mmCIF file of C-alpha atoms and ligand atoms in Angstrom:
data_model
loop_
_atom_site.group_PDB
_atom_site.id
_atom_site.type_symbol
_atom_site.label_atom_id
_atom_site.label_comp_id
_atom_site.label_asym_id
_atom_site.label_seq_id
_atom_site.Cartn_x
_atom_site.Cartn_y
_atom_site.Cartn_z
ATOM 1 C CA UNK K 1 -45.402 -92.256 -4.704
ATOM 2 C CA UNK K 2 -42.130 -90.707 -6.288
ATOM 3 C CA UNK K 3 -38.796 -92.939 -6.569
ATOM 4 C CA UNK K 4 -35.613 -92.318 -5.495
ATOM 5 C CA UNK K 5 -33.019 -91.075 -8.030
ATOM 6 C CA UNK K 6 -29.166 -90.261 -8.000
ATOM 7 C CA UNK K 7 -28.725 -86.999 -6.352
ATOM 8 C CA UNK K 8 -28.759 -83.287 -8.564
ATOM 9 C CA UNK K 9 -27.164 -79.798 -8.146
ATOM 10 C CA UNK K 10 -29.572 -77.429 -8.067
ATOM 11 C CA UNK K 11 -28.209 -76.260 -11.365
ATOM 12 C CA UNK K 12 -29.940 -78.573 -13.131
ATOM 13 C CA UNK K 13 -33.357 -77.683 -11.934
ATOM 14 C CA UNK K 14 -32.944 -74.246 -13.935
ATOM 15 C CA UNK K 15 -34.515 -72.392 -11.617
ATOM 16 C CA UNK K 16 -34.261 -68.817 -12.155
ATOM 17 C CA UNK K 17 -30.961 -67.235 -10.558
ATOM 18 C CA UNK K 18 -32.762 -65.112 -8.263
ATOM 19 C CA UNK K 19 -33.926 -68.056 -6.625
ATOM 20 C CA UNK K 20 -30.582 -69.840 -7.050
ATOM 21 C CA UNK K 21 -28.683 -66.941 -5.602
ATOM 22 C CA UNK K 22 -31.174 -66.956 -2.444
ATOM 23 C CA UNK K 23 -30.934 -70.565 -2.111
ATOM 24 C CA UNK K 24 -26.759 -70.184 -2.620
ATOM 25 C CA UNK K 25 -27.479 -67.837 0.425
ATOM 26 C CA UNK K 26 -29.471 -70.421 2.976
ATOM 27 C CA UNK K 27 -25.818 -72.369 1.926
ATOM 28 C CA UNK K 28 -27.966 -75.587 0.438
ATOM 29 C CA UNK K 29 -25.556 -77.145 -1.999
ATOM 30 C CA UNK K 30 -28.180 -79.748 -3.333
ATOM 31 C CA UNK K 31 -31.788 -80.215 -3.472
ATOM 32 C CA UNK K 32 -33.547 -82.528 -1.281
ATOM 33 C CA UNK K 33 -34.997 -85.895 -2.278
ATOM 34 C CA UNK K 34 -38.247 -84.332 -2.424
ATOM 35 C CA UNK K 35 -36.882 -81.406 -4.028
ATOM 36 C CA UNK K 36 -35.154 -82.774 -7.281
ATOM 37 C CA UNK K 37 -38.192 -85.373 -7.619
ATOM 38 C CA UNK K 38 -40.805 -83.039 -7.477
ATOM 39 C CA UNK K 39 -39.238 -79.201 -8.650
ATOM 40 C CA UNK K 40 -39.018 -80.596 -12.884
ATOM 41 C CA UNK K 41 -42.303 -81.382 -12.650
ATOM 42 C CA UNK K 42 -44.124 -78.332 -11.128
ATOM 43 C CA UNK K 43 -41.997 -76.198 -13.497
ATOM 44 C CA UNK K 44 -43.420 -78.048 -16.294
ATOM 45 C CA UNK K 45 -46.608 -76.767 -14.804
ATOM 46 C CA UNK K 46 -48.409 -80.231 -13.932
ATOM 47 C CA UNK K 47 -49.811 -81.185 -11.212
ATOM 48 C CA UNK K 48 -48.023 -83.429 -7.924
ATOM 49 C CA UNK K 49 -48.700 -85.578 -5.369
ATOM 50 C CA UNK K 50 -45.316 -85.464 -2.559
ATOM 51 C CA UNK K 51 -44.964 -87.834 -0.153
ATOM 52 C CA UNK K 52 -42.378 -86.585 2.132
ATOM 53 C CA UNK K 53 -41.801 -86.605 6.030
ATOM 54 C CA UNK K 54 -41.345 -83.108 8.224
ATOM 55 C CA UNK K 55 -37.870 -81.807 8.035
ATOM 56 C CA UNK K 56 -36.914 -83.328 4.644
ATOM 57 C CA UNK K 57 -37.729 -79.808 3.060
ATOM 58 C CA UNK K 58 -40.817 -79.918 1.590
ATOM 59 C CA UNK K 59 -41.650 -76.387 1.806
ATOM 60 C CA UNK K 60 -39.001 -75.215 -0.765
ATOM 61 C CA UNK K 61 -39.982 -78.362 -3.013
ATOM 62 C CA UNK K 62 -42.977 -76.268 -4.004
ATOM 63 C CA UNK K 63 -42.035 -72.648 -3.006
ATOM 64 C CA UNK K 64 -39.524 -72.429 -5.389
ATOM 65 C CA UNK K 65 -41.246 -73.681 -8.110
ATOM 66 C CA UNK K 66 -44.107 -71.736 -6.972
ATOM 67 C CA UNK K 67 -41.844 -68.535 -7.237
ATOM 68 C CA UNK K 68 -40.104 -69.185 -10.076
ATOM 69 C CA UNK K 69 -43.314 -69.771 -12.506
ATOM 70 C CA UNK K 70 -45.114 -66.257 -10.956
ATOM 71 C CA UNK K 71 -41.755 -64.517 -11.979
ATOM 72 C CA UNK K 72 -41.317 -66.273 -15.085
ATOM 73 C CA UNK K 73 -44.824 -64.974 -16.048
ATOM 74 C CA UNK K 74 -46.329 -61.712 -16.345
ATOM 75 C CA UNK K 75 -50.246 -61.542 -14.421
ATOM 76 C CA UNK K 76 -52.991 -61.223 -17.147
ATOM 77 C CA UNK K 77 -53.386 -57.780 -17.217
ATOM 78 C CA UNK K 78 -56.045 -56.134 -14.821
ATOM 79 C CA UNK K 79 -55.706 -59.335 -13.071
ATOM 80 C CA UNK K 80 -56.547 -58.566 -9.137
ATOM 81 C CA UNK K 81 -55.980 -60.727 -6.483
ATOM 82 C CA UNK K 82 -53.785 -63.502 -5.351
ATOM 83 C CA UNK K 83 -51.774 -66.088 -8.218
ATOM 84 C CA UNK K 84 -50.595 -68.644 -5.688
ATOM 85 C CA UNK K 85 -52.889 -69.582 -2.761
ATOM 86 C CA UNK K 86 -51.443 -71.985 -0.393
ATOM 87 C CA UNK K 87 -53.309 -74.433 2.076
ATOM 88 C CA UNK K 88 -51.997 -75.120 5.332
ATOM 89 C CA UNK K 89 -54.206 -76.843 8.735
ATOM 90 C CA UNK K 90 -52.441 -74.420 11.145
ATOM 91 C CA UNK K 91 -50.891 -70.549 11.897
ATOM 92 C CA UNK K 92 -47.626 -72.413 12.974
ATOM 93 C CA UNK K 93 -47.326 -74.171 9.564
ATOM 94 C CA UNK K 94 -48.623 -71.102 8.017
ATOM 95 C CA UNK K 95 -45.984 -68.529 9.226
ATOM 96 C CA UNK K 96 -43.126 -70.969 8.469
ATOM 97 C CA UNK K 97 -43.837 -71.316 4.657
ATOM 98 C CA UNK K 98 -44.746 -67.654 4.622
ATOM 99 C CA UNK K 99 -41.136 -67.190 6.300
ATOM 100 C CA UNK K 100 -39.799 -69.597 3.710
ATOM 101 C CA UNK K 101 -41.258 -67.900 0.748
ATOM 102 C CA UNK K 102 -39.727 -64.546 1.983
ATOM 103 C CA UNK K 103 -36.184 -66.155 1.794
ATOM 104 C CA UNK K 104 -36.602 -67.610 -1.594
ATOM 105 C CA UNK K 105 -38.619 -64.868 -2.984
ATOM 106 C CA UNK K 106 -35.915 -62.198 -1.271
ATOM 107 C CA UNK K 107 -34.496 -61.179 -5.110
ATOM 108 C CA UNK K 108 -37.700 -61.685 -6.282
ATOM 109 C CA UNK K 109 -41.103 -58.356 -6.669
ATOM 110 C CA UNK K 110 -43.309 -60.788 -5.933
ATOM 111 C CA UNK K 111 -46.024 -59.654 -2.739
ATOM 112 C CA UNK K 112 -46.400 -62.382 0.276
ATOM 113 C CA UNK K 113 -49.434 -61.917 2.589
ATOM 114 C CA UNK K 114 -51.113 -65.011 5.528
ATOM 115 C CA UNK K 115 -54.206 -64.830 6.906
ATOM 116 C CA UNK K 116 -54.960 -67.331 9.554
ATOM 117 C CA UNK K 117 -57.621 -67.664 12.593
ATOM 118 C CA UNK K 118 -57.436 -66.201 16.185
ATOM 119 C CA UNK K 119 -56.294 -63.088 15.568
ATOM 120 C CA UNK K 120 -58.231 -59.807 14.026
ATOM 121 C CA UNK K 121 -58.772 -59.755 10.557
ATOM 122 C CA UNK K 122 -58.266 -56.313 9.894
ATOM 123 C CA UNK K 123 -53.968 -56.128 9.563
ATOM 124 C CA UNK K 124 -55.090 -59.054 7.353
ATOM 125 C CA UNK K 125 -57.538 -57.115 5.189
ATOM 126 C CA UNK K 126 -55.161 -54.308 4.816
ATOM 127 C CA UNK K 127 -52.465 -56.307 3.822
ATOM 128 C CA UNK K 128 -55.028 -57.940 0.886
ATOM 129 C CA UNK K 129 -56.243 -54.748 -0.017
ATOM 130 C CA UNK K 130 -52.759 -53.532 -0.748
ATOM 131 C CA UNK K 131 -52.630 -56.050 -3.241
ATOM 132 C CA UNK K 132 -50.564 -59.764 -2.833
ATOM 133 C CA UNK K 133 -49.276 -62.523 -5.436
ATOM 134 C CA UNK K 134 -48.434 -65.407 -2.925
ATOM 135 C CA UNK K 135 -51.264 -66.503 -0.273
ATOM 136 C CA UNK K 136 -50.423 -68.326 2.514
ATOM 137 C CA UNK K 137 -53.982 -69.340 4.992
ATOM 138 C CA UNK K 138 -55.171 -71.750 6.794
ATOM 139 C CA UNK K 139 -58.939 -73.154 5.271
ATOM 140 C CA UNK K 140 -61.696 -71.361 8.103
ATOM 141 C CA UNK K 141 -59.962 -67.864 7.918
ATOM 142 C CA UNK K 142 -59.797 -68.250 4.038
ATOM 143 C CA UNK K 143 -62.975 -68.874 3.537
ATOM 144 C CA UNK K 144 -64.003 -65.710 6.148
ATOM 145 C CA UNK K 145 -62.459 -63.185 4.184
ATOM 146 C CA UNK K 146 -63.922 -64.516 1.178
ATOM 147 C CA UNK K 147 -67.229 -64.150 2.156
ATOM 148 C CA UNK K 148 -66.786 -60.403 3.703
ATOM 149 C CA UNK K 149 -65.539 -60.271 -0.045
ATOM 150 C CA UNK K 150 -62.447 -59.383 1.388
ATOM 151 C CA UNK K 151 -60.602 -61.336 -1.559
ATOM 152 C CA UNK K 152 -60.914 -62.748 -5.074
ATOM 153 C CA UNK K 153 -59.745 -66.171 -6.025
ATOM 154 C CA UNK K 154 -60.500 -65.569 -9.901
ATOM 155 C CA UNK K 155 -56.367 -65.067 -10.520
ATOM 156 C CA UNK K 156 -55.256 -68.278 -9.009
ATOM 157 C CA UNK K 157 -53.056 -70.054 -10.940
ATOM 158 C CA UNK K 158 -51.082 -72.667 -8.226
ATOM 159 C CA UNK K 159 -53.016 -73.830 -5.640
ATOM 160 C CA UNK K 160 -50.947 -75.957 -3.031
ATOM 161 C CA UNK K 161 -52.283 -78.231 -0.455
ATOM 162 C CA UNK K 162 -49.588 -78.594 2.513
ATOM 163 C CA UNK K 163 -50.097 -81.372 4.935
ATOM 164 C CA UNK K 164 -53.480 -82.405 3.176
ATOM 165 C CA UNK K 165 -53.470 -85.607 5.191
ATOM 166 C CA UNK K 166 -53.363 -83.298 8.270
ATOM 167 C CA UNK K 167 -56.145 -81.019 6.945
ATOM 168 C CA UNK K 168 -58.221 -83.998 5.929
ATOM 169 C CA UNK K 169 -57.640 -85.342 9.477
ATOM 170 C CA UNK K 170 -58.565 -81.901 11.249
ATOM 171 C CA UNK K 171 -61.802 -81.795 9.380
ATOM 172 C CA UNK K 172 -61.015 -79.526 6.708
ATOM 173 C CA UNK K 173 -62.428 -81.330 3.803
ATOM 174 C CA UNK K 174 -65.539 -79.494 3.105
ATOM 175 C CA UNK K 175 -63.787 -76.107 3.648
ATOM 176 C CA UNK K 176 -61.057 -77.488 0.672
ATOM 177 C CA UNK K 177 -64.012 -78.754 -1.636
ATOM 178 C CA UNK K 178 -65.300 -75.121 -1.358
ATOM 179 C CA UNK K 179 -61.798 -73.182 -1.491
ATOM 180 C CA UNK K 180 -61.207 -75.384 -4.657
ATOM 181 C CA UNK K 181 -64.485 -74.781 -6.458
ATOM 182 C CA UNK K 182 -63.512 -71.129 -6.194
ATOM 183 C CA UNK K 183 -60.276 -71.349 -7.748
ATOM 184 C CA UNK K 184 -60.218 -71.400 -11.675
ATOM 185 C CA UNK K 185 -59.983 -74.831 -13.816
ATOM 186 C CA UNK K 186 -57.247 -74.187 -15.396
ATOM 187 C CA UNK K 187 -54.889 -73.929 -11.804
ATOM 188 C CA UNK K 188 -51.811 -76.096 -11.322
HETATM 189 P P1 AMP U 1 -39.515 -78.247 5.463
HETATM 190 O O1 AMP U 1 -39.011 -79.839 5.387
HETATM 191 O O2 AMP U 1 -39.635 -77.654 4.563
HETATM 192 O O3 AMP U 1 -39.387 -78.071 6.837
HETATM 193 O O4 AMP U 1 -37.286 -78.143 5.524
HETATM 194 C C1 AMP U 1 -36.955 -78.568 6.916
HETATM 195 C C2 AMP U 1 -35.206 -77.661 6.592
HETATM 196 O O5 AMP U 1 -34.409 -78.280 5.650
HETATM 197 C C3 AMP U 1 -35.714 -76.264 7.083
HETATM 198 O O6 AMP U 1 -34.647 -75.737 7.771
HETATM 199 C C4 AMP U 1 -34.701 -75.776 5.721
HETATM 200 O O7 AMP U 1 -34.017 -74.602 5.736
HETATM 201 C C5 AMP U 1 -33.665 -77.087 5.258
HETATM 202 N N1 AMP U 1 -33.504 -77.284 3.421
HETATM 203 C C6 AMP U 1 -34.370 -76.998 2.658
HETATM 204 N N2 AMP U 1 -33.984 -77.477 1.779
HETATM 205 C C7 AMP U 1 -32.851 -77.580 1.686
HETATM 206 C C8 AMP U 1 -31.535 -78.072 1.017
HETATM 207 N N3 AMP U 1 -31.718 -78.568 -0.006
HETATM 208 N N4 AMP U 1 -30.425 -78.399 1.656
HETATM 209 C C9 AMP U 1 -30.261 -77.820 2.988
HETATM 210 N N5 AMP U 1 -30.906 -77.582 3.764
HETATM 211 C C10 AMP U 1 -32.645 -77.403 3.267
#
């Protein structure tokens, strides 16, 4: 559990300029508590468990550092497949997270897509084939696509479990364990 700390400006977080500009366009003046507490640790490559209520800015708390880390580091040469994977329990959340990555990453050259169940997988498979840096996914559809060899997870640098408590309540633990094991041991 993270402790309360005094408010700091976005400048103090040392996020790269394209991300700062996107945040300014959103008219965010200060990071929210979960953002100011989580982002410095994530930028240092640490693992982090964050707890915050809905509506407190937790999407940006992981999306901003993920964008920063991917933009700062060149992918391994010849590497294929997404570099960041965000698992989330529902299609609605996947859509919201994907929107946030698009908004905060608008000045960056990183590709993102999303996969979720209940719709035809074909457009999702095509998007994966075109290449993607950030993948937002619900666990069941991700596993289906993985088992059909439509994607690889051996280049994942960052794994985010969004609303992990809800995923556990919904019975996703076995799927999450499988996905966890498919990603490299040294991922954040
Ligand atoms: P979330 O908790 O991630 O669903 O975010 C809730 C809302 O807060 C979203 O509409 C965000 O656009 C907004 N938001 C996120 N970070 C900030 C911030 N630092 N300042 C103002 N609004 C923010």
